[in-house]
Structure formats: C-alpha cells, structure tokens
mmCIF file of C-alpha atoms in Angstrom:
data_model
loop_
_atom_site.group_PDB
_atom_site.id
_atom_site.type_symbol
_atom_site.label_atom_id
_atom_site.label_comp_id
_atom_site.label_asym_id
_atom_site.label_seq_id
_atom_site.Cartn_x
_atom_site.Cartn_y
_atom_site.Cartn_z
ATOM 1 C CA MET A 1046 -0.496 0.281 0.184
ATOM 2 C CA ASN A 1047 1.569 3.569 -0.648
ATOM 3 C CA SER A 1048 0.347 6.358 1.302
ATOM 4 C CA LEU A 1049 0.735 10.500 -0.375
ATOM 5 C CA ILE A 1050 2.200 12.960 2.035
ATOM 6 C CA LYS A 1051 2.499 16.082 1.275
ATOM 7 C CA ILE A 1052 4.450 18.322 2.811
ATOM 8 C CA LYS A 1053 2.637 21.501 2.672
ATOM 9 C CA ASP A 1054 0.189 19.716 5.038
ATOM 10 C CA PHE A 1055 2.626 18.914 7.677
ATOM 11 C CA ALA A 1056 5.120 21.916 7.442
ATOM 12 C CA GLU A 1057 4.374 25.441 8.240
ATOM 13 C CA PHE A 1058 8.506 26.278 7.740
ATOM 14 C CA THR A 1059 11.454 23.858 6.361
ATOM 15 C CA LEU A 1060 14.129 25.758 7.143
ATOM 16 C CA THR A 1061 15.572 23.889 9.535
ATOM 17 C CA ARG A 1062 16.878 20.488 11.597
ATOM 18 C CA GLU A 1063 13.569 22.067 14.742
ATOM 19 C CA SER A 1064 11.340 22.350 11.597
ATOM 20 C CA GLY A 1065 12.229 18.859 9.378
ATOM 21 C CA ASN A 1066 12.001 17.275 13.607
ATOM 22 C CA ARG A 1067 7.712 18.200 13.670
ATOM 23 C CA VAL A 1068 7.391 17.596 10.764
ATOM 24 C CA TYR A 1069 8.673 14.243 10.740
ATOM 25 C CA ASP A 1070 6.890 13.479 14.072
ATOM 26 C CA ARG A 1071 3.179 14.356 12.491
ATOM 27 C CA ILE A 1072 4.342 12.497 9.226
ATOM 28 C CA LYS A 1073 5.195 9.395 12.054
ATOM 29 C CA HIS A 1074 1.528 10.647 13.756
ATOM 30 C CA TYR A 1075 -0.189 10.428 10.636
ATOM 31 C CA LEU A 1076 1.424 6.961 8.848
ATOM 32 C CA THR A 1077 0.743 5.868 12.199
ATOM 33 C CA ASN A 1078 -3.085 7.050 13.284
ATOM 34 C CA VAL A 1079 -4.033 6.776 9.798
ATOM 35 C CA SER A 1080 -2.499 5.075 7.419
ATOM 36 C CA ASN A 1081 -0.922 0.620 7.152
ATOM 37 C CA ALA A 1082 1.650 2.141 4.238
ATOM 38 C CA ASP A 1083 4.423 0.452 2.832
ATOM 39 C CA ASN A 1084 5.197 2.503 0.443
ATOM 40 C CA LEU A 1085 5.374 6.539 0.850
ATOM 41 C CA THR A 1086 5.270 9.622 -1.618
ATOM 42 C CA ILE A 1087 6.167 12.963 -0.448
ATOM 43 C CA ASP A 1088 5.546 15.605 -2.231
ATOM 44 C CA PHE A 1089 6.976 18.719 -2.366
ATOM 45 C CA GLN A 1090 3.844 20.533 -4.451
ATOM 46 C CA ASP A 1091 3.941 24.707 -3.750
ATOM 47 C CA ILE A 1092 7.670 24.117 -1.173
ATOM 48 C CA SER A 1093 9.873 26.706 -2.633
ATOM 49 C CA ASP A 1094 12.717 25.529 -0.710
ATOM 50 C CA VAL A 1095 14.565 22.959 2.617
ATOM 51 C CA SER A 1096 17.311 23.240 4.831
ATOM 52 C CA VAL A 1097 19.565 20.617 3.664
ATOM 53 C CA SER A 1098 18.913 20.106 7.652
ATOM 54 C CA PHE A 1099 14.639 19.558 7.215
ATOM 55 C CA ILE A 1100 15.934 16.731 4.258
ATOM 56 C CA GLN A 1101 17.488 15.016 6.646
ATOM 57 C CA ALA A 1102 15.602 15.133 9.336
ATOM 58 C CA THR A 1103 12.105 14.328 7.326
ATOM 59 C CA VAL A 1104 12.956 11.997 4.133
ATOM 60 C CA PHE A 1105 15.992 10.445 5.011
ATOM 61 C CA ARG A 1106 14.850 9.504 8.393
ATOM 62 C CA LEU A 1107 11.491 8.097 6.513
ATOM 63 C CA ALA A 1108 13.048 6.188 4.056
ATOM 64 C CA ASN A 1109 14.707 3.947 6.952
ATOM 65 C CA GLU A 1110 11.270 2.781 7.913
ATOM 66 C CA PHE A 1111 9.706 2.514 4.643
ATOM 67 C CA SER A 1112 9.777 -0.584 2.376
ATOM 68 C CA THR A 1113 10.530 2.888 -0.748
ATOM 69 C CA ILE A 1114 10.449 6.226 -1.249
ATOM 70 C CA GLU A 1115 9.242 7.996 -3.883
ATOM 71 C CA LEU A 1116 9.720 11.979 -4.135
ATOM 72 C CA LYS A 1117 7.430 14.121 -6.560
ATOM 73 C CA ASN A 1118 7.799 17.736 -7.501
ATOM 74 C CA THR A 1119 11.153 17.752 -6.219
ATOM 75 C CA ASN A 1120 12.330 22.419 -7.656
ATOM 76 C CA GLU A 1121 15.851 22.177 -8.635
ATOM 77 C CA ALA A 1122 16.693 24.513 -4.949
ATOM 78 C CA ILE A 1123 15.030 21.212 -3.358
ATOM 79 C CA GLN A 1124 16.823 19.407 -5.373
ATOM 80 C CA PHE A 1125 20.378 21.106 -5.059
ATOM 81 C CA LYS A 1126 20.307 20.302 -1.489
ATOM 82 C CA ILE A 1127 19.349 17.251 -1.713
ATOM 83 C CA LYS A 1128 22.864 16.594 -4.023
ATOM 84 C CA THR A 1129 24.658 18.257 -1.773
ATOM 85 C CA LEU A 1130 23.661 16.312 0.721
ATOM 86 C CA LEU A 1131 24.098 13.177 -0.663
ATOM 87 C CA LYS A 1132 28.226 15.385 -0.900
ATOM 88 C CA ILE A 1133 28.131 16.145 2.003
ATOM 89 C CA THR A 1134 27.067 12.698 3.912
ATOM 90 C CA THR A 1135 27.603 8.764 4.297
ATOM 91 C CA ILE A 1136 23.768 7.718 3.374
ATOM 92 C CA ASP A 1137 23.705 3.930 4.032
ATOM 93 C CA PRO A 1138 23.053 2.641 0.453
ATOM 94 C CA ALA A 1139 20.864 1.258 1.601
ATOM 95 C CA ILE A 1140 17.897 3.594 2.102
ATOM 96 C CA LEU A 1141 19.746 5.457 -1.001
ATOM 97 C CA ASN A 1142 18.244 2.213 -3.236
ATOM 98 C CA LYS A 1143 14.978 2.346 -1.468
ATOM 99 C CA MET A 1144 14.497 5.884 -2.726
ATOM 100 C CA VAL A 1145 12.243 6.500 -6.505
ATOM 101 C CA ASN A 1146 13.346 9.410 -8.035
ATOM 102 C CA LEU A 1147 16.826 10.565 -6.248
ATOM 103 C CA PRO A 1148 18.156 14.161 -8.709
ATOM 104 C CA VAL A 1149 21.588 12.402 -8.749
ATOM 105 C CA LYS A 1150 21.655 8.669 -9.161
ATOM 106 C CA THR A 1151 24.267 7.245 -7.293
ATOM 107 C CA ILE A 1152 24.753 3.387 -6.632
#
C-alpha cells in the first residue's frame, strides 16, 4: 500500500532541523493512526525551499522505515539540497536504494 504525504500539509517552515523533526513526528503520527503503508510518496508541491537539515530529519529518516520512498515535485532548489546532502554525508546505500526519483543517481 502506498501513502501520499504532501509536505505543505505537515510543515509551515522547512528551513531548519527542528522543523524537520516536527514534520517527521507529525508524519509518523499520521501514518501510525491513518495509514498502514509500506511505500511512501513525498510530494514537495508548493514548497519553494528546504534546508539540508530538513531533508535529513524527514526524508532520510522516513526512508529508513519504508520499503520505497518516491519524491515528487522537487524543484531545482530542493534537488540542489538533496545533491548537496548526498555529497557531504555518508548515507547507507540500502536507504538510497529505497528512494525513487532522486535528483542524482548515486548507485
């Protein structure tokens, strides 16, 4: 089963780790109480920018918990942040393999 998460429904602010942690908690609460999804689609529609820390605190943490994660509507700014994150951190290849539509292929 797939669940669609629209970041705009869970976040007022996407530029800090703290906001990423709050969004992660909100998404986890939602998924625990509403959906038993194995696969997750994260939609960034209407989100103009995020911080690298926000991506770490939400997307990569969620990727550790689901079979697959698909990213939708990532604009150039968001793609740049994901690419930066992939360059500056060591991310478990098992997590990367779960992610669909990464802006770069790393594996």
